[in-house]
Short mmCIF file of N, CA and C in Angstrom, two decimals:
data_model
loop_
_atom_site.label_atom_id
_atom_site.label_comp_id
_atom_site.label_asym_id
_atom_site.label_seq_id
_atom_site.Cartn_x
_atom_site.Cartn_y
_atom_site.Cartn_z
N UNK A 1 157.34 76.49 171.38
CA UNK A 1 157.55 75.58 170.26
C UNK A 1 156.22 75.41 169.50
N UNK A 2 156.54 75.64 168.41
CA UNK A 2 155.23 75.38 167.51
C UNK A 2 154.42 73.78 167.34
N UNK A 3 153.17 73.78 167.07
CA UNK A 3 152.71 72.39 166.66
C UNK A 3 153.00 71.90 165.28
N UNK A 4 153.46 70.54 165.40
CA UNK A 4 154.05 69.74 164.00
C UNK A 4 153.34 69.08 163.59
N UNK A 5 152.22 69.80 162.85
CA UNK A 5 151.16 68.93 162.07
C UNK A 5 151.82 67.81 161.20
N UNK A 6 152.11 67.88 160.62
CA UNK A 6 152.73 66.53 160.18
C UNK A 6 153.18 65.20 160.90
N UNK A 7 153.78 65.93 162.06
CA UNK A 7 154.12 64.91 162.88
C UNK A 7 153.24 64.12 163.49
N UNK A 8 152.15 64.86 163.60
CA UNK A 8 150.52 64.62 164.66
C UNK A 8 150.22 63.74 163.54
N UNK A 9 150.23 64.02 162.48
CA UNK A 9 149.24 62.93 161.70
C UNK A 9 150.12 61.77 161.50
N UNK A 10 151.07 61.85 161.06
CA UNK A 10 152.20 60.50 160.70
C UNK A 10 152.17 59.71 161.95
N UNK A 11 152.35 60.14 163.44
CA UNK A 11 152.06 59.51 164.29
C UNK A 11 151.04 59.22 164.87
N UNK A 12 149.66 59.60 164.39
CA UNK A 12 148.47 59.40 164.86
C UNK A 12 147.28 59.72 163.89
N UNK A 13 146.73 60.48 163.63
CA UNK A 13 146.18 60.52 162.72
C UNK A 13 146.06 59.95 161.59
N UNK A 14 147.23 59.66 160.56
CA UNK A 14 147.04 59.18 159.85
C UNK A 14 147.17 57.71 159.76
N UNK A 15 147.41 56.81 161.28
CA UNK A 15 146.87 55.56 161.42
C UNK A 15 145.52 54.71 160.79
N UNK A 16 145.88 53.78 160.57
CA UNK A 16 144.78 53.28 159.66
C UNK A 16 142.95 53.15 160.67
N UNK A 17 143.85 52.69 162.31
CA UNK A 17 142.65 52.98 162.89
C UNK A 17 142.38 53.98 163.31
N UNK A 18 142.75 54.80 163.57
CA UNK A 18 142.29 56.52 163.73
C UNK A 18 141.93 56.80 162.04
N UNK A 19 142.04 56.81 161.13
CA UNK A 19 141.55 56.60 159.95
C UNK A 19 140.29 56.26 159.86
N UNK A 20 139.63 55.22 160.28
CA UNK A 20 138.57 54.44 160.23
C UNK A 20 137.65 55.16 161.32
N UNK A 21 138.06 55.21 162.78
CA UNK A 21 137.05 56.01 163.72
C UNK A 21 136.39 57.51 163.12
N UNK A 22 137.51 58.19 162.47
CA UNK A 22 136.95 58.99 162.28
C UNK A 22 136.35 59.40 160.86
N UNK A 23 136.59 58.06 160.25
CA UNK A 23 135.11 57.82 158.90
C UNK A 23 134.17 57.47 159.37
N UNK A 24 133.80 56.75 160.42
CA UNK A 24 132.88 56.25 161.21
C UNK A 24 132.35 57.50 161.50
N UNK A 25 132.94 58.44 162.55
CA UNK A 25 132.44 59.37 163.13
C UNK A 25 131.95 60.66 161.88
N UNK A 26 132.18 60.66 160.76
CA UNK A 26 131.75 61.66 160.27
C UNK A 26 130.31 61.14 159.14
N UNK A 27 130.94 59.80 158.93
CA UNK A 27 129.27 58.45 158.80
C UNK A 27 128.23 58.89 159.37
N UNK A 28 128.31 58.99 160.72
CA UNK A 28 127.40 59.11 162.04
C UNK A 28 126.72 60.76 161.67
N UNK A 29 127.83 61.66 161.10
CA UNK A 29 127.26 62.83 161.37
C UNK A 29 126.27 62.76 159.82
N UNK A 30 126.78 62.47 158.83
CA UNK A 30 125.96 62.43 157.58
C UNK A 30 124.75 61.91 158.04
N UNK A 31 124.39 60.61 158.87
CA UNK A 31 123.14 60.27 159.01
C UNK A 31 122.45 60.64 159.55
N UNK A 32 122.53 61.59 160.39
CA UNK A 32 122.22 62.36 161.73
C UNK A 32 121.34 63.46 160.63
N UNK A 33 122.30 64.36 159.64
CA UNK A 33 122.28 65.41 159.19
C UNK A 33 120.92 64.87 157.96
N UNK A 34 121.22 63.55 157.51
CA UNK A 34 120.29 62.96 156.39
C UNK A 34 118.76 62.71 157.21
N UNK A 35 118.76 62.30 158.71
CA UNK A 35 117.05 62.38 158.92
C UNK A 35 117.01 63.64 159.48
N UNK A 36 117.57 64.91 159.74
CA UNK A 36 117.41 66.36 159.52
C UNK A 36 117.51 66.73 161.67
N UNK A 37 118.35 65.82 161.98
CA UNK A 37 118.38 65.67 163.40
C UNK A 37 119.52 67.05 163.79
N UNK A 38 120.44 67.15 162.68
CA UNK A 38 121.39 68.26 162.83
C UNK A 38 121.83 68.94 162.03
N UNK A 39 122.29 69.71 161.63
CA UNK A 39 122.59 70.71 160.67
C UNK A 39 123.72 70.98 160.22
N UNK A 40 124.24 71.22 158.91
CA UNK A 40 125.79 71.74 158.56
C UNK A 40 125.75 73.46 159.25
N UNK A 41 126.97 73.33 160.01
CA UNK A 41 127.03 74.51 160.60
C UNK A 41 126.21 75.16 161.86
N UNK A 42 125.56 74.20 162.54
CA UNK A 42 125.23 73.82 163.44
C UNK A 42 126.35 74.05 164.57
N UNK A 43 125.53 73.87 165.89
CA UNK A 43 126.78 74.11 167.21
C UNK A 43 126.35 72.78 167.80
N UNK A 44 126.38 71.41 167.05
CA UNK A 44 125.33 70.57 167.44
C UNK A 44 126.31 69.65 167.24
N UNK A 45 126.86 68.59 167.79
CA UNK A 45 127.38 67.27 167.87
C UNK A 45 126.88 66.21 167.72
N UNK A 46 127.69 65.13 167.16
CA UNK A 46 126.93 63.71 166.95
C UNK A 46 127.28 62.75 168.54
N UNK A 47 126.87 62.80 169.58
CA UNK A 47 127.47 62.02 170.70
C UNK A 47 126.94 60.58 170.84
N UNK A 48 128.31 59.92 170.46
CA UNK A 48 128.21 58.43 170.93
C UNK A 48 128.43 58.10 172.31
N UNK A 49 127.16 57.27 172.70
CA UNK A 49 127.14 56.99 173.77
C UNK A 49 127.65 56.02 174.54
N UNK A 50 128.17 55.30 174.06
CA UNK A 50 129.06 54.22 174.85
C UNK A 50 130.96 55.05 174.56
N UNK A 51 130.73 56.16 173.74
CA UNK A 51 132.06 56.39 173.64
C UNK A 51 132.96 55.39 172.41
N UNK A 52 132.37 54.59 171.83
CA UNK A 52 132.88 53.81 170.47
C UNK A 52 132.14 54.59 169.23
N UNK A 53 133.46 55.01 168.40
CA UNK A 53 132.71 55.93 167.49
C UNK A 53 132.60 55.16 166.14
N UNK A 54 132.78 54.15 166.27
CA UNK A 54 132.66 52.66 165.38
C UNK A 54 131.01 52.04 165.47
N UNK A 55 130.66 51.98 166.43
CA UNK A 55 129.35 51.59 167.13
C UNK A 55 128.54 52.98 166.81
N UNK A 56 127.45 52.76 165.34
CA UNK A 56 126.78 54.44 164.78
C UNK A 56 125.43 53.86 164.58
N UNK A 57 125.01 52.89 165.70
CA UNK A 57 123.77 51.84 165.84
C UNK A 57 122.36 53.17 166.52
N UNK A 58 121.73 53.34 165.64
CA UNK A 58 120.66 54.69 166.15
C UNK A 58 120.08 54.68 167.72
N UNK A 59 120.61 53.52 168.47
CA UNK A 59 120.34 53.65 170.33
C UNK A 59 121.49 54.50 170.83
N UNK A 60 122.76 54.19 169.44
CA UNK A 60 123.77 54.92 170.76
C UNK A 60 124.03 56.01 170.31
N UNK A 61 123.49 56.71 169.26
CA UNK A 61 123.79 58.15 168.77
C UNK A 61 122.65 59.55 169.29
N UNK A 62 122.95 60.43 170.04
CA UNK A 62 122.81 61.30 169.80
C UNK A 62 123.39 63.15 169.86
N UNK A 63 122.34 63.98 169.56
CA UNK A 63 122.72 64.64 169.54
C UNK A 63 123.04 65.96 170.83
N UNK A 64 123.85 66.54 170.89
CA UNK A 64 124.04 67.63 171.73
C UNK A 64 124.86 68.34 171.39
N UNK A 65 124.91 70.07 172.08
CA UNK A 65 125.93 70.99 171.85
C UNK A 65 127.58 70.50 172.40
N UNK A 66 127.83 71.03 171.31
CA UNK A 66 129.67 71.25 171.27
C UNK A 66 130.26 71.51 172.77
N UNK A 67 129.97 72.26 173.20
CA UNK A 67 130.30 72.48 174.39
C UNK A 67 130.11 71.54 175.59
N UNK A 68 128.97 71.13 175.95
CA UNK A 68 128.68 69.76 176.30
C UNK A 68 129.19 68.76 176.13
N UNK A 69 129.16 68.28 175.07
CA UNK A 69 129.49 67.00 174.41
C UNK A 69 131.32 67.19 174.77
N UNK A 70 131.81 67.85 174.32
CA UNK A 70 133.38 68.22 174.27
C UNK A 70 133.94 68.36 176.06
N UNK A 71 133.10 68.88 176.91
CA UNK A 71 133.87 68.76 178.41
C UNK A 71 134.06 67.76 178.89
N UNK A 72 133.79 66.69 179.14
CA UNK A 72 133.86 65.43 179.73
C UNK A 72 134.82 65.27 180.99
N UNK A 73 134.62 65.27 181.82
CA UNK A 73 135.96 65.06 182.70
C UNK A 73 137.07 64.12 182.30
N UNK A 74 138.57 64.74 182.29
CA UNK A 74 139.12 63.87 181.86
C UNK A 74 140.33 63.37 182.67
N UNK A 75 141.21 62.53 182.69
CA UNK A 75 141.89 61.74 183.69
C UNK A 75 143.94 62.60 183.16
N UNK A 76 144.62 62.22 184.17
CA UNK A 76 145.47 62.87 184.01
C UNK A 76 146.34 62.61 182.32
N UNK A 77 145.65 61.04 182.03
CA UNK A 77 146.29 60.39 180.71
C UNK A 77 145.32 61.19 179.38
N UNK A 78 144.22 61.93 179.89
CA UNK A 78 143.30 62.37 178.55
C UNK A 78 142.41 61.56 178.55
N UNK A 79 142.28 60.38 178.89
CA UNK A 79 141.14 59.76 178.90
C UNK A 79 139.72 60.38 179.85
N UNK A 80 138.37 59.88 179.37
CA UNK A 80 137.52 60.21 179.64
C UNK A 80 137.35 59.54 181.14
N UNK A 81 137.16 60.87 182.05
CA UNK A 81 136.35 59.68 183.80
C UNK A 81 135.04 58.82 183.22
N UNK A 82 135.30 57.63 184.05
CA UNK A 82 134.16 56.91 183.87
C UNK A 82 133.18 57.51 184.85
N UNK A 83 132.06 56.87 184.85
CA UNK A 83 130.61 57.17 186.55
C UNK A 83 130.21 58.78 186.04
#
């Protein structure tokens, strides 16, 4: 069965708060990219560190590779393991 982009966003994505996290999160990457910390086209991530991508306070941002940043152990629901 194919993926129903439309459906993904009408039911999630295009939520007003999934809306907002991820203006936040691409906020985070402009400022990152504006004091020259990362690059367009880069293999380089903006990682928030408490995991709130709302919270783009310069203690809890930084940077690391895609690959890194993206494995996280995750729980049978998708959520991130804590510890």
């Amino acid at each position: 069965m194919a993926r129903d982009y439309r459906k993904e966003y009408d039911n999630y994505h295009g939520k007003p708060a999934q809306k907002k996290k991820r203006a936040a999160r691409n906020a985070a990457r402009r400022t990152l990219e504006s004091s020259g910390r990362v690059k367009k086209g880069s293999n380089m991530d903006v990682h928030h560190l408490d995991g709130n991508p709302l919270n783009n306070s310069a203690k809890n941002l930084r940077v690391m590779h895609q690959s890194r940043n993206r494995s996280f152990a995750r729980t049978s629901t998708g959520r991130k393991k804590r510890g």
